[in-house]
PDB file of C-alpha atoms in Angstrom:
ATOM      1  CA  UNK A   1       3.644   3.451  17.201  1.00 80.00           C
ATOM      2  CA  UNK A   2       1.643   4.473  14.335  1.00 88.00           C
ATOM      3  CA  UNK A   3      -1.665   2.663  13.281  1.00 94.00           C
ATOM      4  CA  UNK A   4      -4.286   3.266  10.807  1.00 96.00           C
ATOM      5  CA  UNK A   5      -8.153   1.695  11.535  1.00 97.00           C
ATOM      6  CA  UNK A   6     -10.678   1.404   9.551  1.00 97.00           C
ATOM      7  CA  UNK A   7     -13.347  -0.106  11.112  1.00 96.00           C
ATOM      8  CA  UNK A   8     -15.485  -1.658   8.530  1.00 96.00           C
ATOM      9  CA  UNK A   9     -14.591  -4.097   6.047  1.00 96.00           C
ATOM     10  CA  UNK A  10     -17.544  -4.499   4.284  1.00 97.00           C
ATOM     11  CA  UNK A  11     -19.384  -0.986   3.551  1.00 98.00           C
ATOM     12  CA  UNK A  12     -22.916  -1.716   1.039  1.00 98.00           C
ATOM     13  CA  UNK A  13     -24.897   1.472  -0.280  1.00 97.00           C
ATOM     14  CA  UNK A  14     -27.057   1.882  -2.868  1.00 97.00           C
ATOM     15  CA  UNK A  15     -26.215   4.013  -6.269  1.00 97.00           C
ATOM     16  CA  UNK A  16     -27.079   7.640  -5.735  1.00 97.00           C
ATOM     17  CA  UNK A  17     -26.467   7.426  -1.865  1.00 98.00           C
ATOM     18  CA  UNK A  18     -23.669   9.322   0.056  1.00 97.00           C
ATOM     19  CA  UNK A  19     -20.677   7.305   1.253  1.00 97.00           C
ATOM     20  CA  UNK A  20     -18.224   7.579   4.080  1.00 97.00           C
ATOM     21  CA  UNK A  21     -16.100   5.391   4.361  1.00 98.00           C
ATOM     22  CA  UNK A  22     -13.872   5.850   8.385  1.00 97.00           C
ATOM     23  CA  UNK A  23     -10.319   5.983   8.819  1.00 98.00           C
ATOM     24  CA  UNK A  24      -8.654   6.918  11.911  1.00 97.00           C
ATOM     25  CA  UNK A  25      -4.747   6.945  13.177  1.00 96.00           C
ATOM     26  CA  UNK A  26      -2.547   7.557  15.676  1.00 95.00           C
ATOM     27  CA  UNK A  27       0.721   9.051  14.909  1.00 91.00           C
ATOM     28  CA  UNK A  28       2.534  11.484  17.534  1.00 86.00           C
ATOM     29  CA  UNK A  29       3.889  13.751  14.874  1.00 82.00           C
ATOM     30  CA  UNK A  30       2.678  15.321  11.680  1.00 82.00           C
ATOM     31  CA  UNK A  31       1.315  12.263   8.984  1.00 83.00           C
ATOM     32  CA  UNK A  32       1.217  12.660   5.545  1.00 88.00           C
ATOM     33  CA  UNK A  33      -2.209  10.696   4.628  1.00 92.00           C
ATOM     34  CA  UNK A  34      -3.131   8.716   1.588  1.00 93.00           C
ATOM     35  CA  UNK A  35      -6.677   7.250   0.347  1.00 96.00           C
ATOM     36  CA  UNK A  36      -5.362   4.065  -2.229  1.00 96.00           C
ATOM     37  CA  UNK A  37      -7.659   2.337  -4.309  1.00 96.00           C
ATOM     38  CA  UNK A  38      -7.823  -1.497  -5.739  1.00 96.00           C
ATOM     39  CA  UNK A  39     -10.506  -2.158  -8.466  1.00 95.00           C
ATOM     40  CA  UNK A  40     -11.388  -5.586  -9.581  1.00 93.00           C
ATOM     41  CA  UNK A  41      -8.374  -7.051 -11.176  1.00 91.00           C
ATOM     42  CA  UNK A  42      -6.621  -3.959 -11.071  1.00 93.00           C
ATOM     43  CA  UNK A  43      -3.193  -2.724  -9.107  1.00 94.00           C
ATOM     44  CA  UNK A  44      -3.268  -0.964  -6.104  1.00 95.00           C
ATOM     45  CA  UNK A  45      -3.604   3.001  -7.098  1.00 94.00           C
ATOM     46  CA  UNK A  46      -3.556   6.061  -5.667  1.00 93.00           C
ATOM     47  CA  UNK A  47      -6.812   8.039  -4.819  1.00 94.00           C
ATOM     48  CA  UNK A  48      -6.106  10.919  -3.021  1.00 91.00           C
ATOM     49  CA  UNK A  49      -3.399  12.516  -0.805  1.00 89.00           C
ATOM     50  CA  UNK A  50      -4.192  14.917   2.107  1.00 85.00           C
ATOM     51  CA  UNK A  51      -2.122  17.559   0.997  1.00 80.00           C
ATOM     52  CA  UNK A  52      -3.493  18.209  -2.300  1.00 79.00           C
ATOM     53  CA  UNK A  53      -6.924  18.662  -1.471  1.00 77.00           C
ATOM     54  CA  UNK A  54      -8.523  17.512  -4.270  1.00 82.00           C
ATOM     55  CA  UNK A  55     -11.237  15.777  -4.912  1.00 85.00           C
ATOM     56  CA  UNK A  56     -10.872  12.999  -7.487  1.00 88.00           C
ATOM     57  CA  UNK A  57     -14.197  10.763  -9.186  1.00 92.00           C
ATOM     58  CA  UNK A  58     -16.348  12.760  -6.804  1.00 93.00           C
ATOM     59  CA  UNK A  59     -14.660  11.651  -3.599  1.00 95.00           C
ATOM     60  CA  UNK A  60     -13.316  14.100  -1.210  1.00 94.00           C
ATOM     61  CA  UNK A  61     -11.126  13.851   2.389  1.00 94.00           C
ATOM     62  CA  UNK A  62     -10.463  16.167   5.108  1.00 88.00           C
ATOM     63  CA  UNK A  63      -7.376  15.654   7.573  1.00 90.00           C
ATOM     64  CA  UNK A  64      -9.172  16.017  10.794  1.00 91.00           C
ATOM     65  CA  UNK A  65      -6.168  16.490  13.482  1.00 89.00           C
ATOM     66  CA  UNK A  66      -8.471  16.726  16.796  1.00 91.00           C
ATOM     67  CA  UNK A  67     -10.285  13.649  16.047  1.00 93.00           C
ATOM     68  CA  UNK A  68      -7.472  12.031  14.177  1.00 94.00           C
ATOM     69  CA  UNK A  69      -9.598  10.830  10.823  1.00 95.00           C
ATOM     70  CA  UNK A  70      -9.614  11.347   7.397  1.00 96.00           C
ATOM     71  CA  UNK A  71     -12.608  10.093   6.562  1.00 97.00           C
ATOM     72  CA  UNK A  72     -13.115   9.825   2.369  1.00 97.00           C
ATOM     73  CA  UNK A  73     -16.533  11.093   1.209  1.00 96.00           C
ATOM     74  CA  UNK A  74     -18.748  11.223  -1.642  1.00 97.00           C
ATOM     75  CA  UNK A  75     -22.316  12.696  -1.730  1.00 97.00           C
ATOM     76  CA  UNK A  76     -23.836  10.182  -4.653  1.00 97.00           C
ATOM     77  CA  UNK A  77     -22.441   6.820  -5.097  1.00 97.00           C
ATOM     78  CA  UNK A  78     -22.087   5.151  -8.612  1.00 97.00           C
ATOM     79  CA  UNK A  79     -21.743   1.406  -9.602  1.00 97.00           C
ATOM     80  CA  UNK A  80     -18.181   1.995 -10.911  1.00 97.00           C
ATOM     81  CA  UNK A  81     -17.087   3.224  -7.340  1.00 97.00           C
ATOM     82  CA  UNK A  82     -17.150  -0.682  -5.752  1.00 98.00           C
ATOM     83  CA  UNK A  83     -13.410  -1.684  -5.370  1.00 97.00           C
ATOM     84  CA  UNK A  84     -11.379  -2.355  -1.959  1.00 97.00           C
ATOM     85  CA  UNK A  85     -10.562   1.315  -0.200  1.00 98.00           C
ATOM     86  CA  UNK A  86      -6.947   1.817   1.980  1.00 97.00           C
ATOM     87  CA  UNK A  87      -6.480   4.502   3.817  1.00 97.00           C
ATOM     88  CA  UNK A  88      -2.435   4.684   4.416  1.00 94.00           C
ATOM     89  CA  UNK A  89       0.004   6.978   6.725  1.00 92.00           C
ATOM     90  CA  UNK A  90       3.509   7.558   5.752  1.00 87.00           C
ATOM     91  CA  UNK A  91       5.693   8.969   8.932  1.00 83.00           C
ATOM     92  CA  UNK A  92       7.030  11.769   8.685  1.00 76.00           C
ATOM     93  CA  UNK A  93      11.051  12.636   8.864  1.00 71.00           C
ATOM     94  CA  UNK A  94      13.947  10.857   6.599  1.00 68.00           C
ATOM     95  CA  UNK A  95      13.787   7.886   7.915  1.00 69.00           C
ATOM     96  CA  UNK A  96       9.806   6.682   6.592  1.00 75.00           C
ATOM     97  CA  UNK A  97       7.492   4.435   7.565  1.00 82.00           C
ATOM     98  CA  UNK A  98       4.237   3.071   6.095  1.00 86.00           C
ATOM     99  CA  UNK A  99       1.033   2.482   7.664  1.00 92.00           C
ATOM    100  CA  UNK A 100      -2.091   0.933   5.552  1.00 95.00           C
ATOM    101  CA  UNK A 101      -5.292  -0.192   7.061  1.00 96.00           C
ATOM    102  CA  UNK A 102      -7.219  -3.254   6.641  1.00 96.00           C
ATOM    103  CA  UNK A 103      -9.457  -1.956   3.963  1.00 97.00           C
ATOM    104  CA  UNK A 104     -12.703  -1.529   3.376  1.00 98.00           C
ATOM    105  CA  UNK A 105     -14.787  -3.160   0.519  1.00 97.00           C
ATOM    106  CA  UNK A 106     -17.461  -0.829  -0.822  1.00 98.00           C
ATOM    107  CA  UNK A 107     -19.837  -2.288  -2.683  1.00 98.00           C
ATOM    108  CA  UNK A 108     -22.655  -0.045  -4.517  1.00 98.00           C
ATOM    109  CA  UNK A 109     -25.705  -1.657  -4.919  1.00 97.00           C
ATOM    110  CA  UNK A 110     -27.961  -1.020  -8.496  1.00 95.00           C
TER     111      UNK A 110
ATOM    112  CA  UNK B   1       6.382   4.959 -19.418  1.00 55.00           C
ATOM    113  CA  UNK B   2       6.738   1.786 -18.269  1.00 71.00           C
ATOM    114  CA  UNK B   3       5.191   0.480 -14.837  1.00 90.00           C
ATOM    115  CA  UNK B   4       6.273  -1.082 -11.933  1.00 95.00           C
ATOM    116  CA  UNK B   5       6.733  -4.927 -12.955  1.00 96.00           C
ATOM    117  CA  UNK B   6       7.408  -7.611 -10.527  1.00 97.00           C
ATOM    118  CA  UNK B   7       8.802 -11.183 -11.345  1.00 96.00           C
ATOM    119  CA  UNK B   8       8.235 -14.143 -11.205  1.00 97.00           C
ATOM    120  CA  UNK B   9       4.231 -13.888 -10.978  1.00 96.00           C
ATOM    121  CA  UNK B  10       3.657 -16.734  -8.768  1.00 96.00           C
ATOM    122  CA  UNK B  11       6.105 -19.151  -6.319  1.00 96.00           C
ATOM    123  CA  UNK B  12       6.117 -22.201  -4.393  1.00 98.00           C
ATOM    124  CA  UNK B  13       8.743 -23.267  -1.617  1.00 97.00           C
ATOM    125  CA  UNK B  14       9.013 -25.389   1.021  1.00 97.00           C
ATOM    126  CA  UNK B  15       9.683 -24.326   4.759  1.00 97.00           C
ATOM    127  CA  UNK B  16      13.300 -23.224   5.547  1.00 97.00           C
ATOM    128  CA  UNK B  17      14.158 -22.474   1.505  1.00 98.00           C
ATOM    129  CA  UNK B  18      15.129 -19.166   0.594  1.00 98.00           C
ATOM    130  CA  UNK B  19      13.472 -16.843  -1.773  1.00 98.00           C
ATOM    131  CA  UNK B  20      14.509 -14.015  -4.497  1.00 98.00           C
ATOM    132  CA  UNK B  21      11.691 -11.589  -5.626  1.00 98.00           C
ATOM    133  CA  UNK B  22      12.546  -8.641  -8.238  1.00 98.00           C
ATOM    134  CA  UNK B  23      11.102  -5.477  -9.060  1.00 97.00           C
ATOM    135  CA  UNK B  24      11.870  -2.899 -11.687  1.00 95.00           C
ATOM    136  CA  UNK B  25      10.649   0.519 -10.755  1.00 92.00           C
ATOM    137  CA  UNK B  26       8.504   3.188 -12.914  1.00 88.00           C
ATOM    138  CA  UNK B  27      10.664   4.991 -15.385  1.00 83.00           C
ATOM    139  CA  UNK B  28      11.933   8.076 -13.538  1.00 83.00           C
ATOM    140  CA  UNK B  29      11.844   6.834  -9.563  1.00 87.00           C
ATOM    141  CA  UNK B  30      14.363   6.141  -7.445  1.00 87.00           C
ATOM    142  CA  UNK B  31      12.637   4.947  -4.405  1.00 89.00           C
ATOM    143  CA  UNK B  32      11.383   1.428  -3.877  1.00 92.00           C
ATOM    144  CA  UNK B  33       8.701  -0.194  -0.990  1.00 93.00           C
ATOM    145  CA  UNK B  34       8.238  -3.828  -0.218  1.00 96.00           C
ATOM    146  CA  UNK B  35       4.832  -5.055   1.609  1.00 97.00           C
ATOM    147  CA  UNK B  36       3.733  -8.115   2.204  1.00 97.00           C
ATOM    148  CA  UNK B  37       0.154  -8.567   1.765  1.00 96.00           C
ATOM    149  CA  UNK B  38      -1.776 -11.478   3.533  1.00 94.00           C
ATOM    150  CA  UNK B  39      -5.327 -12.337   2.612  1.00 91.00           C
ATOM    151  CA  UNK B  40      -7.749 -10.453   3.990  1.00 89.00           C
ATOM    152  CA  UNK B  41      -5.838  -7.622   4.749  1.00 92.00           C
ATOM    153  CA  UNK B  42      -4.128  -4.258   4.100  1.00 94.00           C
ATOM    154  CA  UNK B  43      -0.088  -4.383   2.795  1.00 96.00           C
ATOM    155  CA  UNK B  44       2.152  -4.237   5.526  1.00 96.00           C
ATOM    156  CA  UNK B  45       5.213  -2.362   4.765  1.00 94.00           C
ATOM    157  CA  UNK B  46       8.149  -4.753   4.906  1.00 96.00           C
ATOM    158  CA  UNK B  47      10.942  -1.872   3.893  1.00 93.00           C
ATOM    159  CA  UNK B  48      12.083   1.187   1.595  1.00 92.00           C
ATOM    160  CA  UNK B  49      14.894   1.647  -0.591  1.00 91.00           C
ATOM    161  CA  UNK B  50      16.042   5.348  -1.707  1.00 88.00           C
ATOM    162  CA  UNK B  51      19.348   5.969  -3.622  1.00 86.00           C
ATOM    163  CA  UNK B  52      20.386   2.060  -2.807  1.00 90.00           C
ATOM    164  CA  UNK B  53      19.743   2.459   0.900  1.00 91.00           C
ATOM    165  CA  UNK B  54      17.296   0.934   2.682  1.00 90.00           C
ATOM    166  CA  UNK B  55      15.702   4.355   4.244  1.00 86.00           C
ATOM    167  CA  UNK B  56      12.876   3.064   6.158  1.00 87.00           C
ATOM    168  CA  UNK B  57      11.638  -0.567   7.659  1.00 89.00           C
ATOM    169  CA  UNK B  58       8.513  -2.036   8.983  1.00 90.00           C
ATOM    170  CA  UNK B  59       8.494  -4.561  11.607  1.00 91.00           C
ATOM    171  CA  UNK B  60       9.657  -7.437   9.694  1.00 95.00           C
ATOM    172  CA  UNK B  61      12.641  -9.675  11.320  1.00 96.00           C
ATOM    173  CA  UNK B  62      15.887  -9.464   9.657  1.00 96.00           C
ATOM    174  CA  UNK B  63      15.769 -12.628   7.443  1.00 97.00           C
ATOM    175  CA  UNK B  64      13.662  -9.873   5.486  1.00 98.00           C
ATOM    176  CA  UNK B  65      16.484  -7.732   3.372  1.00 96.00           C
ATOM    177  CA  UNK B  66      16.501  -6.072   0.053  1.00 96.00           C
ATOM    178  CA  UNK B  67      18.529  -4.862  -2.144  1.00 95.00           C
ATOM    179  CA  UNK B  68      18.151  -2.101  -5.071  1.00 94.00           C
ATOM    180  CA  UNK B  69      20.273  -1.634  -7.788  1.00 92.00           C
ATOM    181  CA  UNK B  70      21.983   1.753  -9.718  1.00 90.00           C
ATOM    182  CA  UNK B  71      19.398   1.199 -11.608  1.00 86.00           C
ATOM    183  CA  UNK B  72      16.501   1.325  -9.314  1.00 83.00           C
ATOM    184  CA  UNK B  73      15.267  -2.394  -9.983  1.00 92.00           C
ATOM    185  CA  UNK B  74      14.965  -3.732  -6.476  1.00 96.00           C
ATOM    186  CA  UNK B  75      15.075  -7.498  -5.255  1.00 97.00           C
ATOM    187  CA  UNK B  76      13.537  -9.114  -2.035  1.00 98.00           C
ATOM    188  CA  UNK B  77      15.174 -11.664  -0.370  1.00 98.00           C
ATOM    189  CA  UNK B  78      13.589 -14.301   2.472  1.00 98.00           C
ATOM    190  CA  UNK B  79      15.453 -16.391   4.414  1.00 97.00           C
ATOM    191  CA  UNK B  80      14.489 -19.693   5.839  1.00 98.00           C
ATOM    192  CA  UNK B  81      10.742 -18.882   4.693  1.00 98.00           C
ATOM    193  CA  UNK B  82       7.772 -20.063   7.244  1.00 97.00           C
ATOM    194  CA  UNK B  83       4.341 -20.923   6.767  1.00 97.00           C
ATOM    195  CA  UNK B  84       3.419 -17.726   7.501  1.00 96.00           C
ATOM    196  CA  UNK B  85       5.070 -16.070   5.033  1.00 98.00           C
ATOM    197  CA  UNK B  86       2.474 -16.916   2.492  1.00 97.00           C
ATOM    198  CA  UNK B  87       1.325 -13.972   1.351  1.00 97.00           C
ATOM    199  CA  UNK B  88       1.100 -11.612  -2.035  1.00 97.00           C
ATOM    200  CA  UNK B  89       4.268  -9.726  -2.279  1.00 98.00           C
ATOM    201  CA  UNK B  90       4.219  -5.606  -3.665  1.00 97.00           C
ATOM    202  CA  UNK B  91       6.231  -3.617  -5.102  1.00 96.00           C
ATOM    203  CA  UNK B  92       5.749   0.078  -5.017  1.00 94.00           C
ATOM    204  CA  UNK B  93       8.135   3.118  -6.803  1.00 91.00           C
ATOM    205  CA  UNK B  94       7.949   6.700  -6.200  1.00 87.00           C
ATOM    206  CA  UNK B  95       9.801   9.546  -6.762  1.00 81.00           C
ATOM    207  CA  UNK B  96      12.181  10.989  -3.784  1.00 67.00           C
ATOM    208  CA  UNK B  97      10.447   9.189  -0.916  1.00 58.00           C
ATOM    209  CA  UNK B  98       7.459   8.554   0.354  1.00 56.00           C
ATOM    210  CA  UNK B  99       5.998  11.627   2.369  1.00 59.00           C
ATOM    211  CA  UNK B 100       3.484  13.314  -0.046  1.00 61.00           C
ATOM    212  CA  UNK B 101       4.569  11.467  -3.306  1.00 76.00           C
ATOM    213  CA  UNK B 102       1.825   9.058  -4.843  1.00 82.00           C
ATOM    214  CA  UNK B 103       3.526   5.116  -5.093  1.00 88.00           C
ATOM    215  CA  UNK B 104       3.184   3.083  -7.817  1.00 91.00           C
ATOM    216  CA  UNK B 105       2.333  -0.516  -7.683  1.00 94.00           C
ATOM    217  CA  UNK B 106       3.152  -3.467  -9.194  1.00 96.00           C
ATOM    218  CA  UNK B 107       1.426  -6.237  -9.809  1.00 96.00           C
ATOM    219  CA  UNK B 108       2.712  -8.574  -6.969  1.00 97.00           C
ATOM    220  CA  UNK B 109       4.487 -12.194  -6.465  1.00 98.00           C
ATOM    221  CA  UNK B 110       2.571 -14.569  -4.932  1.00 97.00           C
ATOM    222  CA  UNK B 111       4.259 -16.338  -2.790  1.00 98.00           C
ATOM    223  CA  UNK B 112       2.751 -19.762  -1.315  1.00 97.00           C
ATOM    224  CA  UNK B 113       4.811 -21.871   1.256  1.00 97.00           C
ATOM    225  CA  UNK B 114       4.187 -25.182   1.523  1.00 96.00           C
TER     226      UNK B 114
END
């Protein structure tokens, strides 16, 4: 079975401080991997995709196979960053599933 | 471009009614996701639709079905609804799948059982 965890649901730091914010999965095959992101008021949006490997507003994520984590990053957190943060698996193969996490909040404190 | 747009916005209905939800995918896509998204957590994927075939299901019971049209609008129906299926409904498009293509969300239907 496939599973995404993120482990805290509540992440605070203050502006100009690095964030991490944890995801790890369990998939026996090869995952495609997703960071989504929810602002205030705002639909559900993509963030970043493994396989680009890009980093978009600052924030950056590396597949990490042997520890199973892709962990999203950003050295100096801004006020406009605080939204709810999914990290989400899609199976791979023709017949697809979907795997989000529970979120995390981040919350960037002035 | 349009967006993904979901109808009706909100919904009440009692336990053991059944329950229609609609979707209209992003201009260009032809593959649709349902989740189900209680509060407090992440969506859960209910089921995909790709070229009018449902290509992909979570682990949602079978009184959980879909349906998407030639024309990539997708519905959601729920039969004999419970309690527990109170919950914010989404709708997601993307083009050819799911596996490295972004999905686009809609706004959702809440759905409140009563």
């Amino acid at each position: 079975a496939q599973r995404v965890t993120q482990p805290e649901k509540l992440l605070s730091v203050f502006k100009g401080a690095p964030v991490e914010l944890k995801c790890n999965y369990s998939y026996s095959g090869s995952p495609e991997l997703f960071w989504y992101v929810q602002y205030s008021r705002q639909r559900l949006q993509l963030l970043l995709r493994h396989i680009s490997r890009e980093s978009i507003k600052g924030f950056t994520a590396d597949l990490n196979k042997g520890e199973t984590s892709f962990h999203l990053k950003k050295p100096f957190a801004q006020e406009e960053d605080s939204a709810m943060y999914y990290c989400a698996l899609v199976s791979s193969g023709g017949y697809q599933k979907v795997t989000f996490g529970i979120g995390t909040k981040l919350q960037v404190i002035p | 471009e349009t967006g993904v747009t979901q109808s009706p916005t909100h919904l009440i209905k009692t336990r053991g009614q059944q329950v229609t939800l609609r979707c209209s995918s992003q201009s260009g896509h032809n593959t649709v996701s349902w989740y189900q998204q209680a509060l407090g957590q992440g969506p859960q994927f209910i089921f995909q639709y790709y070229r009018e075939e449902e290509n992909g299901r979570g682990n949602f019971p079978p009184r959980f079905s879909g349906l998407q049209f030639p024309n990539y609008s997708s519905e959601l129906n729920v039969n004999a609804l419970e309690l527990d299926d109170s919950a914010l409904y989404l709708c997601a498009s993307s083009s050819v799948g799911l596996a490295g293509n972004e999905q686009f969300f809609g706004p959702g239907t809440r759905l409140t059982v009563l």
